[in-house]
Coordinates of C-alpha atoms in Angstrom, one line a residue:
Chain A
A1 CA 0.2 -60.9 25.5
Q2 CA 0.4 -62.5 22.1
S3 CA 3.0 -61.1 19.8
V4 CA 5.1 -61.9 16.7
A5 CA 8.4 -60.5 15.5
Q6 CA 9.9 -60.4 12.1
P7 CA 13.6 -59.8 12.6
E8 CA 14.4 -58.8 9.0
D9 CA 13.1 -55.7 7.4
Q10 CA 14.2 -56.9 4.0
V11 CA 15.2 -60.1 2.4
N12 CA 16.9 -60.2 -1.0
V13 CA 17.1 -63.4 -3.1
A14 CA 17.8 -64.3 -6.7
E15 CA 15.1 -65.8 -8.9
G16 CA 15.2 -69.5 -8.7
N17 CA 16.8 -69.6 -5.3
P18 CA 15.0 -70.8 -2.1
L19 CA 13.7 -68.1 0.1
T20 CA 13.0 -67.9 3.8
V21 CA 11.1 -65.1 5.6
K22 CA 11.5 -65.4 9.4
C23 CA 8.9 -65.0 12.1
T24 CA 9.1 -65.7 15.8
Y25 CA 6.2 -65.7 18.2
S26 CA 5.4 -65.3 21.9
V27 CA 2.0 -66.6 23.0
S28 CA 0.3 -68.1 26.0
G29 CA -1.3 -71.4 25.0
N30 CA -1.4 -72.9 21.6
P31 CA -0.6 -70.4 18.8
Y32 CA -2.7 -69.8 15.8
L33 CA -0.3 -68.4 13.2
F34 CA -0.7 -66.8 9.8
W35 CA 1.2 -65.4 6.9
Y36 CA -0.2 -62.7 4.7
V37 CA 1.3 -61.0 1.6
Q38 CA 0.7 -57.4 0.5
Y39 CA 1.5 -56.1 -2.9
P40 CA 2.0 -52.3 -3.4
N41 CA -1.1 -50.2 -2.7
R42 CA -3.2 -53.4 -2.1
G43 CA -4.8 -55.1 0.8
L44 CA -3.5 -58.2 2.5
Q45 CA -3.9 -61.6 0.9
F46 CA -4.0 -64.8 3.0
L47 CA -1.1 -67.3 2.3
L48 CA -1.4 -70.0 4.9
K49 CA -2.1 -70.7 8.5
Y50 CA -1.1 -73.1 11.3
I51 CA -3.7 -74.2 13.8
T52 CA -2.7 -77.6 14.8
G53 CA -1.3 -80.8 13.2
D54 CA 1.6 -81.1 10.8
N55 CA 4.4 -78.7 11.5
L56 CA 4.9 -78.1 7.8
V57 CA 2.0 -76.1 6.4
K58 CA 1.5 -75.6 2.6
G59 CA -0.3 -72.6 1.3
S60 CA -0.9 -70.5 -1.8
Y61 CA 1.5 -69.8 -4.7
G62 CA 3.9 -72.6 -3.7
F63 CA 4.6 -71.1 -0.2
E64 CA 5.0 -73.2 2.9
A65 CA 5.8 -72.5 6.5
E66 CA 7.4 -74.6 9.2
F67 CA 6.1 -74.4 12.7
N68 CA 8.8 -75.0 15.3
K69 CA 7.5 -75.1 18.9
S70 CA 10.9 -75.4 20.6
Q71 CA 12.3 -72.4 18.7
T72 CA 8.9 -70.5 18.8
S73 CA 9.3 -69.9 15.1
F74 CA 7.0 -69.9 12.0
H75 CA 9.3 -69.2 9.1
L76 CA 7.8 -68.8 5.6
K77 CA 9.6 -70.7 2.8
K78 CA 9.5 -71.3 -0.9
P79 CA 11.8 -73.7 -2.8
S80 CA 12.3 -71.5 -5.8
A81 CA 11.6 -67.8 -5.8
L82 CA 9.9 -65.8 -8.6
V83 CA 10.3 -62.1 -9.4
S84 CA 6.5 -61.9 -8.9
D85 CA 7.0 -63.0 -5.3
S86 CA 8.4 -59.5 -4.5
A87 CA 6.1 -58.0 -2.0
L88 CA 5.6 -57.2 1.7
Y89 CA 5.1 -60.3 3.9
F90 CA 3.4 -60.2 7.3
C91 CA 3.3 -62.8 10.0
A92 CA 0.4 -62.7 12.4
V93 CA -0.9 -64.5 15.5
R94 CA -4.5 -64.7 16.5
D95 CA -5.5 -63.1 19.8
G96 CA -9.1 -63.8 20.5
G97 CA -11.0 -62.5 17.5
K98 CA -8.3 -60.3 16.2
L99 CA -4.9 -60.8 14.5
I100 CA -1.7 -59.2 15.8
F101 CA 0.7 -58.5 13.0
G102 CA 4.5 -58.2 12.8
Q103 CA 6.2 -55.2 11.3
G104 CA 6.5 -56.9 7.9
T105 CA 9.4 -58.1 5.8
E106 CA 10.0 -56.7 2.3
L107 CA 11.0 -59.5 -0.1
S108 CA 12.9 -58.6 -3.2
V109 CA 13.5 -61.2 -5.8
K110 CA 15.9 -60.2 -8.6
P111 CA 16.1 -61.8 -12.0
Chain B
E1 CA -10.4 -61.2 -4.9
T2 CA -11.8 -61.6 -1.4
G3 CA -15.2 -60.1 -2.1
V4 CA -14.6 -57.4 0.5
T5 CA -15.0 -53.9 -1.0
Q6 CA -14.0 -50.6 0.6
S7 CA -14.7 -47.0 -0.4
P8 CA -13.4 -44.5 -1.0
T9 CA -10.0 -45.9 -2.2
H10 CA -8.2 -42.6 -1.6
L11 CA -9.1 -39.4 0.2
I12 CA -7.5 -36.2 1.5
K13 CA -8.7 -34.4 4.6
T14 CA -7.4 -31.6 6.7
R15 CA -6.8 -31.6 10.5
G16 CA -9.9 -31.3 12.6
Q17 CA -12.2 -32.7 9.9
Q18 CA -14.2 -35.9 10.1
V19 CA -14.1 -38.9 7.8
T20 CA -16.3 -41.9 7.1
L21 CA -14.9 -45.0 5.5
R22 CA -17.2 -47.8 4.2
C23 CA -16.8 -51.6 3.9
S24 CA -19.0 -54.3 2.4
S25 CA -18.1 -57.7 3.8
Q26 CA -17.8 -60.9 1.9
S27 CA -21.1 -62.7 1.3
G28 CA -22.0 -64.8 4.3
H29 CA -19.6 -63.1 6.7
N30 CA -21.1 -61.6 9.8
T31 CA -18.0 -60.2 11.4
V32 CA -16.1 -57.1 10.3
S33 CA -12.8 -55.8 11.7
W34 CA -11.0 -52.6 11.0
Y35 CA -7.2 -52.1 11.0
Q36 CA -5.0 -49.1 10.6
Q37 CA -1.7 -49.6 8.7
A38 CA 0.6 -46.6 9.0
L39 CA 3.4 -46.3 6.4
G40 CA 6.1 -49.0 7.0
Q41 CA 4.1 -50.7 9.8
G42 CA 2.0 -53.8 10.2
P43 CA -1.7 -53.4 10.5
Q44 CA -3.0 -52.4 14.0
F45 CA -6.4 -53.6 15.2
I46 CA -8.9 -50.8 15.7
F47 CA -12.1 -52.7 16.5
Q48 CA -14.4 -55.5 15.5
Y49 CA -18.2 -55.7 14.9
Y50 CA -20.3 -58.8 15.2
R51 CA -24.0 -58.7 14.6
E52 CA -24.0 -54.9 14.8
E53 CA -22.3 -54.8 18.2
E54 CA -18.7 -53.7 18.9
N55 CA -16.9 -56.8 19.9
G56 CA -13.3 -55.9 20.9
R57 CA -11.4 -52.7 20.6
G58 CA -7.7 -52.0 20.2
N59 CA -5.7 -49.1 21.6
F60 CA -7.5 -46.3 19.7
P61 CA -9.2 -43.2 21.2
P62 CA -12.9 -42.7 21.2
R63 CA -12.8 -40.4 18.2
F64 CA -12.5 -43.7 16.3
S65 CA -16.0 -45.2 16.1
G66 CA -17.9 -47.6 13.9
L67 CA -21.1 -49.1 12.9
Q68 CA -22.3 -52.4 11.5
F69 CA -25.5 -52.6 9.6
P70 CA -28.0 -55.4 9.3
N71 CA -26.5 -56.5 6.0
Y72 CA -23.1 -56.8 7.8
S73 CA -21.6 -53.9 6.0
S74 CA -19.7 -51.4 8.2
E75 CA -18.5 -47.9 8.6
L76 CA -15.4 -46.5 10.3
N77 CA -15.7 -42.9 11.5
V78 CA -12.9 -40.8 12.7
N79 CA -13.5 -37.4 14.2
A80 CA -11.1 -34.5 14.8
L81 CA -8.6 -35.8 12.4
E82 CA -4.9 -35.6 13.3
L83 CA -1.9 -35.7 11.1
N84 CA -0.9 -39.1 12.4
D85 CA -4.2 -40.5 11.3
S86 CA -2.8 -40.7 7.8
A87 CA -2.7 -44.3 7.0
L88 CA -4.2 -47.2 5.0
Y89 CA -7.4 -48.3 6.7
L90 CA -8.2 -52.0 6.1
C91 CA -11.5 -53.7 6.5
A92 CA -11.5 -57.5 7.0
S93 CA -14.5 -59.8 7.2
S94 CA -14.8 -63.3 8.6
L95 CA -17.4 -66.0 9.0
A96 CA -17.9 -65.6 12.7
R97 CA -16.6 -63.9 15.8
G98 CA -13.4 -65.6 16.7
S99 CA -13.9 -68.2 14.2
D100 CA -11.8 -71.4 14.5
T101 CA -10.0 -70.7 11.2
G102 CA -9.1 -67.2 12.3
E103 CA -8.6 -66.4 8.7
L104 CA -9.5 -62.8 7.8
F105 CA -10.4 -61.6 4.3
F106 CA -9.2 -58.1 3.6
G107 CA -10.4 -55.4 1.3
E108 CA -8.0 -53.3 -0.7
G109 CA -8.1 -50.5 1.8
S110 CA -8.8 -46.8 2.0
R111 CA -5.8 -44.5 2.0
L112 CA -6.4 -41.5 4.1
T113 CA -4.1 -38.5 4.0
V114 CA -4.5 -35.8 6.6
L115 CA -3.0 -32.4 5.8

């Protein structure tokens, strides 16, 4: 069965510092991987996806993610964090027509 | 803004009651999926509708049911509400069943509280 895991419930970074939100996956076959962001009391917003091709995927709001097949990871990164990046981040893997989400990582960026 | 709209945004029900949640998909999208997001959890897949037919179901009991209409809008119905049905219910639309992009476009959700 397809699954993803987000090992950190919370990540704290200072504004201007680089940030990483971790995700590992377990799939049979080639993975289709996604990152979504959720602001308080809002729905999920798509950030980026990996289907095939370059291991470094660029997405919305300056975010990028690195696909690493040997480590079965798909970590979300941003070179310089903003306070407005504070939100809940979900990694997901496609399983047929549906997405399977991780538990989420709360990112807190302090000024 | 994704163009996916859900109603109502908030509602409170009591145990045993029934609820209907509604979703209008993004223009041009013919597939609608419903997810349940309990507090502190990631969204869990309930079911998906494609061209008015159920196309895949997660691990939810039959009292969770749905419909999709010819205009691709959708309803989620939950009967005999239980306390642990309290959650944010998310609707997501996409261009096609199992589309190659896999990208889903989510609405803002309906927050259901069961007392």
